[in-house]
Coordinates of C-alpha atoms and ligand atoms in Angstrom, one line a residue:
X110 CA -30.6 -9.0 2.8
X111 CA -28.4 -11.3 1.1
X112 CA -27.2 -11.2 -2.7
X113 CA -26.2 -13.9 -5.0
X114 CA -23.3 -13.3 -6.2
X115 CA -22.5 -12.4 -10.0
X116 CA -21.1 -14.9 -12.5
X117 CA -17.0 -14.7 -12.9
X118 CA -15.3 -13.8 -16.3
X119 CA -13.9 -16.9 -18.4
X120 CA -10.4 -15.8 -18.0
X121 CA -10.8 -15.4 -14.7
X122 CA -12.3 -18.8 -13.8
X123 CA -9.4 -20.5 -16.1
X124 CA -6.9 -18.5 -13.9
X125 CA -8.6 -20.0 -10.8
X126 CA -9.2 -23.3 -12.5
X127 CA -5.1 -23.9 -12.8
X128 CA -5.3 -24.6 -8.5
X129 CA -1.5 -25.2 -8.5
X130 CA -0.6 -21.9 -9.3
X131 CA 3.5 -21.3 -10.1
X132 CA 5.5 -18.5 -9.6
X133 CA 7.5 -16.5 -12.0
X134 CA 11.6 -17.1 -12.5
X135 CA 13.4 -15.0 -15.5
X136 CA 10.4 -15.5 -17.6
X137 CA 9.9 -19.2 -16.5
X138 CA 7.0 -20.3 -14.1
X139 CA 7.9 -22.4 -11.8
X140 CA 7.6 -24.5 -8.8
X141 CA 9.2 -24.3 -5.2
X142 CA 12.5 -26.0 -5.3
X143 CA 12.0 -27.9 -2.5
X144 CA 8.0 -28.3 -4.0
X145 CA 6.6 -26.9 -0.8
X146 CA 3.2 -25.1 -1.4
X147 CA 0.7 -22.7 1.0
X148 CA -3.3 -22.6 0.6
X149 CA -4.9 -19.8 -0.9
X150 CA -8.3 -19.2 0.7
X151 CA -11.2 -17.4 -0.2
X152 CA -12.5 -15.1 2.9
X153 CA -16.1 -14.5 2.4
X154 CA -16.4 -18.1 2.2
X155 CA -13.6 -19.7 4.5
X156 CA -12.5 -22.0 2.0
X157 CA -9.7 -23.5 0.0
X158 CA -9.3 -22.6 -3.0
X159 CA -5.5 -23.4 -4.3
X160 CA -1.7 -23.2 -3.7
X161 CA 0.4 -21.2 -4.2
X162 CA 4.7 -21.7 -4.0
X163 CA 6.5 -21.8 -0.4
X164 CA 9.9 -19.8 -1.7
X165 CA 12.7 -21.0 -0.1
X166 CA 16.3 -19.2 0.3
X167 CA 17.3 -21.1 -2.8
X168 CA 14.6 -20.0 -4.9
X169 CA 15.3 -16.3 -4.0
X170 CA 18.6 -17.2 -4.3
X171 CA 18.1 -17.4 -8.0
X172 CA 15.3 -15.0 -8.4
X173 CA 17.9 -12.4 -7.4
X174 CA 20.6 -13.8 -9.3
X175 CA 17.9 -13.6 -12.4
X176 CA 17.0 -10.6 -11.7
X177 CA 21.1 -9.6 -11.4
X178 CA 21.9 -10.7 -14.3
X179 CA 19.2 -8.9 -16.1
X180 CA 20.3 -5.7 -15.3
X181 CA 24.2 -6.4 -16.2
X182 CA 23.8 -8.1 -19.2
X183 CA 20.8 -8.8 -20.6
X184 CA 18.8 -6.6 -23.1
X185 CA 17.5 -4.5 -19.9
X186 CA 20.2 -2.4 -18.9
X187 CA 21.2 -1.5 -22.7
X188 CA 17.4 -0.3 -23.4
X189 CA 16.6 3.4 -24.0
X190 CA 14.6 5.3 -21.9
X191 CA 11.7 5.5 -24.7
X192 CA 12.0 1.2 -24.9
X193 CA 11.3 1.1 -21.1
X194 CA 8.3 3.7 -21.9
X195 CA 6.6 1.8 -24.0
X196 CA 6.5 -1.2 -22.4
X197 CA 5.4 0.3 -19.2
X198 CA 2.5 2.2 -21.4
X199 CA 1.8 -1.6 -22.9
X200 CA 2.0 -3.3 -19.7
X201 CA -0.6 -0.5 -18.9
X202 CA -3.1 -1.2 -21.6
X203 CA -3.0 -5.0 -21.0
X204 CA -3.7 -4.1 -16.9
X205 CA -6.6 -1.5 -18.6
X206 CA -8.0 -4.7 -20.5
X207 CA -8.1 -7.7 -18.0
X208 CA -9.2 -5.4 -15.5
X209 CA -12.0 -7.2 -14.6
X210 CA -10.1 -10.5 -14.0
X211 CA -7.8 -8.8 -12.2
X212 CA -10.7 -7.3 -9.8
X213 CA -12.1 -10.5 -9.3
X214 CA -9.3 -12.5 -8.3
X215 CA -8.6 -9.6 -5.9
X216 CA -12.4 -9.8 -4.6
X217 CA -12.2 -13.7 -4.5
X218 CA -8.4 -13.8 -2.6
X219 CA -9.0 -10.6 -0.6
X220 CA -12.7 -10.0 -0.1
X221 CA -12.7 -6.7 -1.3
X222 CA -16.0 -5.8 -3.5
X223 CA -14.8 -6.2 -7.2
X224 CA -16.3 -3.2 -8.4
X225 CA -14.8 -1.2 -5.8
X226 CA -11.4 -3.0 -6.8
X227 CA -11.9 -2.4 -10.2
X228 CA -12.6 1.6 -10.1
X229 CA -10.1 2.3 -7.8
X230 CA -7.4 -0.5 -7.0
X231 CA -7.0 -1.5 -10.6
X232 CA -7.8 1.7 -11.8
X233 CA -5.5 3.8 -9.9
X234 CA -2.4 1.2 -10.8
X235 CA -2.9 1.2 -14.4
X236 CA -2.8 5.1 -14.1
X237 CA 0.3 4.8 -12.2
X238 CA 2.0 3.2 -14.9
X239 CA 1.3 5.8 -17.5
X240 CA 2.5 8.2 -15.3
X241 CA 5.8 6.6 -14.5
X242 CA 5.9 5.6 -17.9
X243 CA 6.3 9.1 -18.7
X244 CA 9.1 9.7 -16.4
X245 CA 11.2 7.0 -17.6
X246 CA 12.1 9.6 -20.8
X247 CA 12.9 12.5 -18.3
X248 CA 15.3 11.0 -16.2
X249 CA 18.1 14.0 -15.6
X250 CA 20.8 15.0 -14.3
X251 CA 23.0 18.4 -13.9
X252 CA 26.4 20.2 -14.6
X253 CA 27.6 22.0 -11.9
X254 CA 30.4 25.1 -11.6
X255 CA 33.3 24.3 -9.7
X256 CA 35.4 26.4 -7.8
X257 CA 38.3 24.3 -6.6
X258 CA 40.1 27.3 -5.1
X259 CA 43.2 25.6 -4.1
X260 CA 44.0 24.8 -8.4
X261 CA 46.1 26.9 -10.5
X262 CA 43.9 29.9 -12.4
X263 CA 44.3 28.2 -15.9
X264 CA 42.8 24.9 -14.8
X265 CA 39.4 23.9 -16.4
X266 CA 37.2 21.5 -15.2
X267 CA 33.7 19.9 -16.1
X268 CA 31.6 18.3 -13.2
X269 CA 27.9 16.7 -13.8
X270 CA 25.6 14.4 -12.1
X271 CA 23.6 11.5 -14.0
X272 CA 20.9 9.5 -12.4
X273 CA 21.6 5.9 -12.9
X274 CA 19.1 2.6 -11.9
X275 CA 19.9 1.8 -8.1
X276 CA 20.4 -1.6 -9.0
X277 CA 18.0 -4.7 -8.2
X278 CA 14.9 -3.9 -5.7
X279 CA 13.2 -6.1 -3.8
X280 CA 9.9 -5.1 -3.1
X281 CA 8.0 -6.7 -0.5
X282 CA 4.2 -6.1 0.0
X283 CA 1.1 -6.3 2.0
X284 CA -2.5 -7.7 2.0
X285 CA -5.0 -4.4 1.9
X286 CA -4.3 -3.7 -1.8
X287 CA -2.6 -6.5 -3.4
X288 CA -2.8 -5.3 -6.8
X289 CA -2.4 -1.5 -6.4
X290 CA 1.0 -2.2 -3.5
X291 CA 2.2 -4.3 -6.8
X292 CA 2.1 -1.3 -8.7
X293 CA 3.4 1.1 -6.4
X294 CA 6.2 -0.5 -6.4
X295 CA 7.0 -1.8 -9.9
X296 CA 6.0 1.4 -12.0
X297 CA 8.8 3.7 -10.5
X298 CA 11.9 0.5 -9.9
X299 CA 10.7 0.1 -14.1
X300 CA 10.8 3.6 -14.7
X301 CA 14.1 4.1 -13.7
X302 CA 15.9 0.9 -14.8
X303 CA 16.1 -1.4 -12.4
X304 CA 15.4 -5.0 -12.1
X305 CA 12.7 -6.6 -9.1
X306 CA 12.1 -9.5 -7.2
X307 CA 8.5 -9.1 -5.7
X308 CA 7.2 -11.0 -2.8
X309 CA 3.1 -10.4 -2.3
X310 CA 1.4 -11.0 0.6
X311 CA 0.9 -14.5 1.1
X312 CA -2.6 -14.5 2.2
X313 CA -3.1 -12.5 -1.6
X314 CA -0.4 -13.1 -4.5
X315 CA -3.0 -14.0 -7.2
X316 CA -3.7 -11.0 -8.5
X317 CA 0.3 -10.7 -8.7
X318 CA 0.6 -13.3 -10.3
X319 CA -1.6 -12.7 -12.9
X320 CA 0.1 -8.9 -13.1
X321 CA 3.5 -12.0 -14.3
X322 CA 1.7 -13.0 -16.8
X323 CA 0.7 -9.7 -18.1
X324 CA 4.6 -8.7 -17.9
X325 CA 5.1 -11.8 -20.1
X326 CA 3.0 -10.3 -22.8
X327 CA 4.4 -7.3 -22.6
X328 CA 7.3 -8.7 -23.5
X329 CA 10.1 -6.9 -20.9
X330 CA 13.2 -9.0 -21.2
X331 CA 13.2 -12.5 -18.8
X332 CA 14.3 -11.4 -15.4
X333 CA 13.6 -7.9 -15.0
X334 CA 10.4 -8.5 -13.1
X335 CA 10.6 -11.6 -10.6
X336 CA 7.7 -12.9 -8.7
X337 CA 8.3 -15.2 -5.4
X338 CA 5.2 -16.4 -3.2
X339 CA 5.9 -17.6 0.5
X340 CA 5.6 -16.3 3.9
X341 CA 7.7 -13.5 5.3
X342 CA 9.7 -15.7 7.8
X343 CA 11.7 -17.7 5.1
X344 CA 11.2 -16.1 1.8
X345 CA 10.8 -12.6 2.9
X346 CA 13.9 -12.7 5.0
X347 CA 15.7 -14.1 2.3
X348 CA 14.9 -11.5 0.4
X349 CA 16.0 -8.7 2.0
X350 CA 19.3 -10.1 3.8
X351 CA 20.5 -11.0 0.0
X352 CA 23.7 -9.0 -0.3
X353 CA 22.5 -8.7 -4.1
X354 CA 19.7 -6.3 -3.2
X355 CA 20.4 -2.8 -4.0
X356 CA 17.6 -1.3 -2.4
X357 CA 14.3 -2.6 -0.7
X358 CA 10.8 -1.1 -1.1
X359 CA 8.6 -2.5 1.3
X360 CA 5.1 -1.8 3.0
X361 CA 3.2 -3.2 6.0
X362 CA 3.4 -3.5 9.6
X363 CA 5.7 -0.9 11.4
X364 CA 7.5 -4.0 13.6
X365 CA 8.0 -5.6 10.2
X366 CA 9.3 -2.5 8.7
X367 CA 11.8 -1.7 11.6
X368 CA 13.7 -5.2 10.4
X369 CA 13.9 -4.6 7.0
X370 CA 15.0 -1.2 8.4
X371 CA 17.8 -3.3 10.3
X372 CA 18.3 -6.3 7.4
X373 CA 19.2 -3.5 5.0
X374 CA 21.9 -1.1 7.1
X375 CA 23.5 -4.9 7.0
X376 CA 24.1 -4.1 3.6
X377 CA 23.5 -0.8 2.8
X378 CA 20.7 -1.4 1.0
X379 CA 18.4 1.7 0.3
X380 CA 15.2 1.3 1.9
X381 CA 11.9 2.9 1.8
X382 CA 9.5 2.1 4.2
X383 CA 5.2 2.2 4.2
X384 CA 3.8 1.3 7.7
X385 CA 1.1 1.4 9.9
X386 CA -1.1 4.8 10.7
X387 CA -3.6 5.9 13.9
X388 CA -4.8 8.7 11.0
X389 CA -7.0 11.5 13.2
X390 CA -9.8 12.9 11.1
X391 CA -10.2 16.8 12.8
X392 CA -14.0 18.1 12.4
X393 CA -13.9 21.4 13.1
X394 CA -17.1 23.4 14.9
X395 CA -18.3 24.9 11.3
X396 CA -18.1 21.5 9.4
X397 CA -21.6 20.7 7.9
X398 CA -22.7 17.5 10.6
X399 CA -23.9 15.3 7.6
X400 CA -21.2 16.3 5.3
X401 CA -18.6 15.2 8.4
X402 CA -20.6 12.2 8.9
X403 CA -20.1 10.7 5.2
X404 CA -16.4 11.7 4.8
X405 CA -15.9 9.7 8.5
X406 CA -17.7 6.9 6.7
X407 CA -15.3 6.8 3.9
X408 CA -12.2 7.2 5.9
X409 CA -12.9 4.3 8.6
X410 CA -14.7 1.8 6.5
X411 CA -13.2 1.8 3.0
X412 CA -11.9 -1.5 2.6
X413 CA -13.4 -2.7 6.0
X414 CA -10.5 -0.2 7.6
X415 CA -7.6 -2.2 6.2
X416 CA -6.2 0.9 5.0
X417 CA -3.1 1.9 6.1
X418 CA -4.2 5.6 6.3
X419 CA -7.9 4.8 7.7
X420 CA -9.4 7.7 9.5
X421 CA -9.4 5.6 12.6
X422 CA -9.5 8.3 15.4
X423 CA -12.5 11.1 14.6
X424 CA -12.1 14.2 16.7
X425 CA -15.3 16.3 16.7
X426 CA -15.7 19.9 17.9
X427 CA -18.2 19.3 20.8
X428 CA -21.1 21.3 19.7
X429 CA -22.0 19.0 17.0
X430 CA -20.5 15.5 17.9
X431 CA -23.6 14.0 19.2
X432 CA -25.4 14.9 15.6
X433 CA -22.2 13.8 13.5
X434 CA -21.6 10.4 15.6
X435 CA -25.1 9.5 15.4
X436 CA -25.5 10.2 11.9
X437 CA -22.0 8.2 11.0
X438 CA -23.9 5.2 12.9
X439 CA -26.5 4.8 11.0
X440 CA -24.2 5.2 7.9
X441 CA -22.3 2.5 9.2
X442 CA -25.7 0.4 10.1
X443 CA -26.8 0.5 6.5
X444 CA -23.5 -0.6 4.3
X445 CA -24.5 -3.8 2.6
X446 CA -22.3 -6.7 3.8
X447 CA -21.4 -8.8 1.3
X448 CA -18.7 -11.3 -0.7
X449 CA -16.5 -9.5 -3.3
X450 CA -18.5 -10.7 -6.2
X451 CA -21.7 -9.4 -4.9
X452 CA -22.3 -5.9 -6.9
X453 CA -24.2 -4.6 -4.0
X454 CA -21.9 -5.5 -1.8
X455 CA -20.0 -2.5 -0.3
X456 CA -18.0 -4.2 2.7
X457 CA -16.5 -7.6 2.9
X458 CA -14.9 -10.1 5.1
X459 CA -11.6 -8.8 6.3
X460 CA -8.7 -11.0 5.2
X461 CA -8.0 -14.0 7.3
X462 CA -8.8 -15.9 10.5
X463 CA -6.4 -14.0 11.9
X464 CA -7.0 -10.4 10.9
X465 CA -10.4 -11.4 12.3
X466 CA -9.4 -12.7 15.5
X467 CA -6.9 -9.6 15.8
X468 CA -10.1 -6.6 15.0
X469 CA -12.5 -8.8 17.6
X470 CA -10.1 -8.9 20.1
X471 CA -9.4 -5.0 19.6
X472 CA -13.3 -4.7 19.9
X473 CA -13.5 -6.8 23.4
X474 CA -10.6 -4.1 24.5
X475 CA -12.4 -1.1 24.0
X476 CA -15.7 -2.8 25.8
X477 CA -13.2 -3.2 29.0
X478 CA -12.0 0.0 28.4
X479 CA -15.2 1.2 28.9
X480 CA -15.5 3.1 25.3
X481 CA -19.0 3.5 24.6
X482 CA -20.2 1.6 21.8
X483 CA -22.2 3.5 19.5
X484 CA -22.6 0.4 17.0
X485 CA -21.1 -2.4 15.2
X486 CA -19.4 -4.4 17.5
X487 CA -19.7 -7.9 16.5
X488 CA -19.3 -10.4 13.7
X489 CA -21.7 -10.5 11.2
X490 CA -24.1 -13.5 11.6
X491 CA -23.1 -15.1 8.2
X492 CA -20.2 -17.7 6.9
X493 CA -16.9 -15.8 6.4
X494 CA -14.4 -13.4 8.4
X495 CA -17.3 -10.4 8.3
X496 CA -17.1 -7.9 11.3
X497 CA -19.9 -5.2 11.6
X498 CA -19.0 -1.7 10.8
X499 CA -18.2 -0.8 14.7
X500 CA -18.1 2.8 16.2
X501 CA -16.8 3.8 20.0
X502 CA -17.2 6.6 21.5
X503 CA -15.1 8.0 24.3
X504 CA -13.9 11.3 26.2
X505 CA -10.9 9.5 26.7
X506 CA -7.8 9.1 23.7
X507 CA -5.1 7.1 25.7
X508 CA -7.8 3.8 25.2
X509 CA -5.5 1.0 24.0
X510 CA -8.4 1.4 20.8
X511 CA -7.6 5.1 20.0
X512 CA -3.7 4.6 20.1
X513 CA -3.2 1.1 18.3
X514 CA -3.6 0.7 14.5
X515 CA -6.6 -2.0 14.7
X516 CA -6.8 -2.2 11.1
X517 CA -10.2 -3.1 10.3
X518 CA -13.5 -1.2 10.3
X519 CA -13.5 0.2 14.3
X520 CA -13.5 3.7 14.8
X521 CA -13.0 6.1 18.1
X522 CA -15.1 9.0 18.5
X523 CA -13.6 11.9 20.9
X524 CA -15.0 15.1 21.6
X525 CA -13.0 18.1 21.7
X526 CA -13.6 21.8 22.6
X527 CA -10.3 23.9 21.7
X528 CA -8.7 23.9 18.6
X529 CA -4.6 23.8 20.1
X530 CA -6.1 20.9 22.3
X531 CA -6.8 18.5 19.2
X532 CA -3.9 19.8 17.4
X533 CA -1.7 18.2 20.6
X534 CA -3.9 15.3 20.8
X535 CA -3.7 14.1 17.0
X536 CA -0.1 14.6 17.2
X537 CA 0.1 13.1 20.1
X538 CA 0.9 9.5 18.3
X539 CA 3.9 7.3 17.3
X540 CA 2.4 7.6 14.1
X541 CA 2.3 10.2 11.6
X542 CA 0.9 8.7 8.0
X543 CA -2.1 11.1 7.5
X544 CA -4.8 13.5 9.1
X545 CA -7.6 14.8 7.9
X546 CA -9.3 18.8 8.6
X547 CA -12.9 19.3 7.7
X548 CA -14.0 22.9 7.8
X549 CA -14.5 25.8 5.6
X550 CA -12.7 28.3 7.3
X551 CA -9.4 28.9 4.8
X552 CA -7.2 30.4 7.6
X553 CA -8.1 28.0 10.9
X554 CA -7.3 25.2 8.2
X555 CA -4.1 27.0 6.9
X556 CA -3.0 27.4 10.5
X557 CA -3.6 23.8 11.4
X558 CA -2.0 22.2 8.1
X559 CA 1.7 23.4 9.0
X560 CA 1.1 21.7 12.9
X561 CA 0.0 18.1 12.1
X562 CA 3.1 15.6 11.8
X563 CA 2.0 14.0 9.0
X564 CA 2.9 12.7 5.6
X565 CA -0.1 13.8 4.4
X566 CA -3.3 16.3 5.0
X567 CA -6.5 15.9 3.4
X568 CA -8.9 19.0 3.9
X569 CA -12.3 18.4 3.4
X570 CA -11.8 14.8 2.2
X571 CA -10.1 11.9 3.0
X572 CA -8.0 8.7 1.6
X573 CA -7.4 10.7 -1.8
X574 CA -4.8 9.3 -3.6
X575 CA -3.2 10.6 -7.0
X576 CA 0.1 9.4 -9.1
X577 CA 1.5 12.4 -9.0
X578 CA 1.1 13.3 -4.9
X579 CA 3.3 11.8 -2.8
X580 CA 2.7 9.4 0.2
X581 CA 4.2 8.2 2.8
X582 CA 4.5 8.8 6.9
X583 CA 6.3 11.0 9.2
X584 CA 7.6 9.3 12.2
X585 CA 6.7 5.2 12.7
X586 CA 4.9 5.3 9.5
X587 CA 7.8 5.0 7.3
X588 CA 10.8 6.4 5.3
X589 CA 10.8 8.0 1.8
X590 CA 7.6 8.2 0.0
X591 CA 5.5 6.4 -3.2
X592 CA 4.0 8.1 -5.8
X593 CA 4.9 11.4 -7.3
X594 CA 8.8 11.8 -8.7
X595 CA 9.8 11.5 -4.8
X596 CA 9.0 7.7 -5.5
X597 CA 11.4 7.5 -9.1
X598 CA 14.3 9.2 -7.4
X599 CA 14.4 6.5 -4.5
X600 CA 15.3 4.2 -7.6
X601 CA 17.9 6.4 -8.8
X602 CA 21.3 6.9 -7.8
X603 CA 23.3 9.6 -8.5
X604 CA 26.7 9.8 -9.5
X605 CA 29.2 12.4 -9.9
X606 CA 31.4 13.0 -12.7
X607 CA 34.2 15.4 -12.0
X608 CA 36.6 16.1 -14.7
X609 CA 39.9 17.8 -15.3
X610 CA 40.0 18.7 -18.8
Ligands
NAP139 P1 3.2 -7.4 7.6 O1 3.2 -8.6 8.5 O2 4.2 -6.3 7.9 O3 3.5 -8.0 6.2 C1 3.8 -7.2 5.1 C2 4.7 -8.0 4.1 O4 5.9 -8.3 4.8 C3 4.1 -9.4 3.7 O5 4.5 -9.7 2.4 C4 4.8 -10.3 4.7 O6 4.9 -11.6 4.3 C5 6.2 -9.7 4.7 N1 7.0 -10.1 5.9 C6 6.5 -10.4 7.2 N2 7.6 -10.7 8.0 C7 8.7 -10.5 7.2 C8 10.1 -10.7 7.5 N3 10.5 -11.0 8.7 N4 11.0 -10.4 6.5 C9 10.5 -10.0 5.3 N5 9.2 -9.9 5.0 C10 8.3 -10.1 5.9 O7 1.9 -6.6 7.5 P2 0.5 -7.2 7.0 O8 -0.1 -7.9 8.1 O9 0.6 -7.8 5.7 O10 -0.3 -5.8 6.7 C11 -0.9 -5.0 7.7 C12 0.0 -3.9 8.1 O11 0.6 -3.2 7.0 C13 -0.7 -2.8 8.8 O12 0.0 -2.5 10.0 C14 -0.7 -1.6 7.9 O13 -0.7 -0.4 8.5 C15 0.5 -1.8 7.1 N6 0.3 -1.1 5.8 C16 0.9 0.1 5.5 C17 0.7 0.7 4.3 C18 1.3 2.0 4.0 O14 1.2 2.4 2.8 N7 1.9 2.7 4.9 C19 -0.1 0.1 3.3 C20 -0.7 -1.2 3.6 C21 -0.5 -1.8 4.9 P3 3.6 -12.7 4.5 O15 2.4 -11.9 4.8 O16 3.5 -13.3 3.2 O17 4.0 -13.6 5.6
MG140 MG1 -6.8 -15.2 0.2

């Protein structure tokens, strides 16, 4: 069945109608030096749709210098805590009220379904900067005793910690969520004081640049928030081998993460790192079939399975995998396809050409393997990157497909019988972002939470996501977290005071 799809907002259409779009330079928007400019295409149709800016090193040359600056001397770095607050809570409100626009751009750049985008994408980044809005006021540090046994008795001294902005970030971001990865990553550097370059994605930096122009109306001081469009190779390294940068904040691809890892040791930069996931989903024997059957649905094929912490390897106890694998296929079978636009539309075209060619070729592996496939499998027969919900099933977990993050909407099936077994086997990763248990019995579940090496476990759920919980991976999935307060400290630095009075 197909859908037309709905009519765009006026705003939104105006935003698209600019074609050349500019990127954003202490509070100026502005062209490529060197005027060199990438397409922006539109997935579920295959097509052209604008340019973006090419950043070269000499625009991050001065996006960093702007964004220096900004912090030293500009009307930034003398704010109070409750100034920053506000604007983060206005910046808020202006995301709360354009967020329609903002889901459609993100549907038409990114192919995700608009009304997904705008419940949860858009909805959970607003909420993120309330929340870090909040902390920017409670920002503390602490006096400490000291002993210093080798002073004279009568000596007195005071010693304290303050928390001060770790300087300027660059934060560097993916594809999956444009938007919400923006947000992530702003909210807490904002929060805490600091100043930003940000480089999006650049199959997707619409939707950040339209987050610029809602900064601009906020009114934070020129400079403190820099956006720079281009590819990874020139502007992204520029970016983080910048001996400017204080700290980098980056998510993506684990190989990509491991040199940033490298680029900022160069200059002791902090880093924090979000990468890639092989998330097992653990059914246990007691698990309702259906109820395991829709949660599997959620955590492989929310958007399409370009999630970093996608449920991608389903173990089920044996005694009901047959009824939950069967059941999750024809879940799978019946998800309307669809462009972003389309309200009925729950999955869309993945990305790009190549995010396509990547997931098919993952799919021809686990044929070869000889994975059984359950369903999906293919492209969808229409225009655009589409692939069909796809489901394996094997005995087998060392598959190339059940060890590699595919990172669209294919899922591996595996049967187990013991509950140590699984335990080893979903451990048994380079990857440690997230696991999921489904069961109902309290202490099997509180005995298995404390073995999985993961960032995160979800019980009886998965992909949940709040401001105030952590996340982040153990192992090749990263370093430090986002969200929560763990995310403001990793903007904060702390320095002693120590006096002799
Ligand atoms: P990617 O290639 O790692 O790209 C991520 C970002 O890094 C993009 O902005 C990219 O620029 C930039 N980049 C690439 N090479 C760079 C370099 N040498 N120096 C500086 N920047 C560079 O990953 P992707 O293909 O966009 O996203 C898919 C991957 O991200 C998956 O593996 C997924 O697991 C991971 N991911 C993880 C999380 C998480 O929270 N842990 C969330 C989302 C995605 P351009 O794309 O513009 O060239
Ligand atoms: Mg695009």
């Amino acid at each position: 069945m197909t859908h037309e799809p709905a009519g765009i907002e006026q705003k939104t259409q105006a935003f698209l109608d600019r074609q050349n779009h500019r990127m954003l330079i202490d509070g100026q928007w502005v062209d490529a030096l060197k005027n060199k400019r990438m397409q922006v295409v539109n997935p579920a149709e295959e097509t052209v749709i604008g340019s973006i800016p090419s950043a070269h090193s000499d625009d991050v040359n001065k996006a960093v210098g702007c964004a220096k600056a900004a912090l030293e001397q500009g009307a930034w770095g003398k704010m109070r805590p409750s100034g920053r607050q506000n604007l983060l809570l206005k910046l808020a409100d202006l995301i709360e009220r354009d967020a329609r626009i903002i889901a459609e751009l993100e549907a038409i750049d990114n192919g995700k379904s608009a009304a997904i985008a705008q419940a949860v994408d858009i909805g959970l980044g607003l909420e993120f900067f309330r929340y870090m809005a909040g902390w920017a006021t409670k920002i503390e540090g602490s006096t400490l005793d000291v002993s210093m046994p080798f002073a004279p008795p009568e000596a007195d001294f005071f010693a304290y910690t303050r928390r001060e902005p770790v300087g300027v970030v660059a934060a560097i971001i993916p594809w999956n969520f444009p938007f919400l990865m923006a947000c992530w990553k702003l909210a807490p550097a904002l929060a805490a004081g600091c100043t930003v370059v940000l480089k999006p994605a650049e199959q997707t930096s619409l939707s950040a640049l339209y987050l610029g122009e809602l900064i601009a109306e906020a009114n934070f001081p020129d400079g403190v928030v820099n956006i720079v469009t281009g590819d990874g190779q020139s502007t992204g390294s520029a970016l983080i081998t910048h001996p400017d940068i204080n700290k980098i904040s980056f998510t993506g691809s684990t190989q990509v993460g491991q040199l940033i890892g490298r680029a900022a040791m160069d200059n002791m930069a902090r880093v924090t790192l979000e990468l890639g996931g092989k998330s097992p989903m653990i059914v246990l024997e007691d698990c309702d079939p259906e109820k395991a059957a829709q949660g599997a649905a959620v955590a492989i094929f929310f958007n399409h399975g370009q999630t970093c912490s996608a449920g991608s390897r389903l173990y089920v106890h044996r005694s009901i995998f047959d009824t939950v694998v069967n059941r999750l296929a024809e879940l799978a079978e019946a998800i309307p396809m669809g462009p972003g636009l389309d309200p009925a539309a729950q999955m869309g075209p993945l990305v790009s050409q190549v995010q396509l060619d990547r997931v098919c070729h993952y799919i021809e592996t686990g044929c070869q393997e000889g994975a059984r496939l359950v369903t999906g499998g293919e492209r969808a027969d229409r225009k655009g990157y589409y692939v069909k919900p796809t489901i394996f099933a094997s005995e087998d977990d060392s598959l190339v497909i059940a060890r590699e993050e595919i990172f669209g909407p294919v899922l591996v099936a595996i049967p187990f019988d013991d509950v140590d077994d699984v335990v080893e086997r979903a451990n048994d990763s380079r990857y440690g972002l997230a696991a999921s248990i489904w069961s109902n019995d309290l202490s099997q579940v509180q005995r298995l939470i404390p073995r999985l090496k993961a960032g995160t476990v979800w019980v009886n759920g998965h992909n949940m996501l709040d401001s105030n919980v952590p996340f982040g991976g153990y192992k090749l999935s990263g370093v430090g977290r986002d969200m929560g307060k763990q995310s403001l400290d990793s903007y904060l630095e702390t320095k002693s005071v120590f006096m002799a009075l």
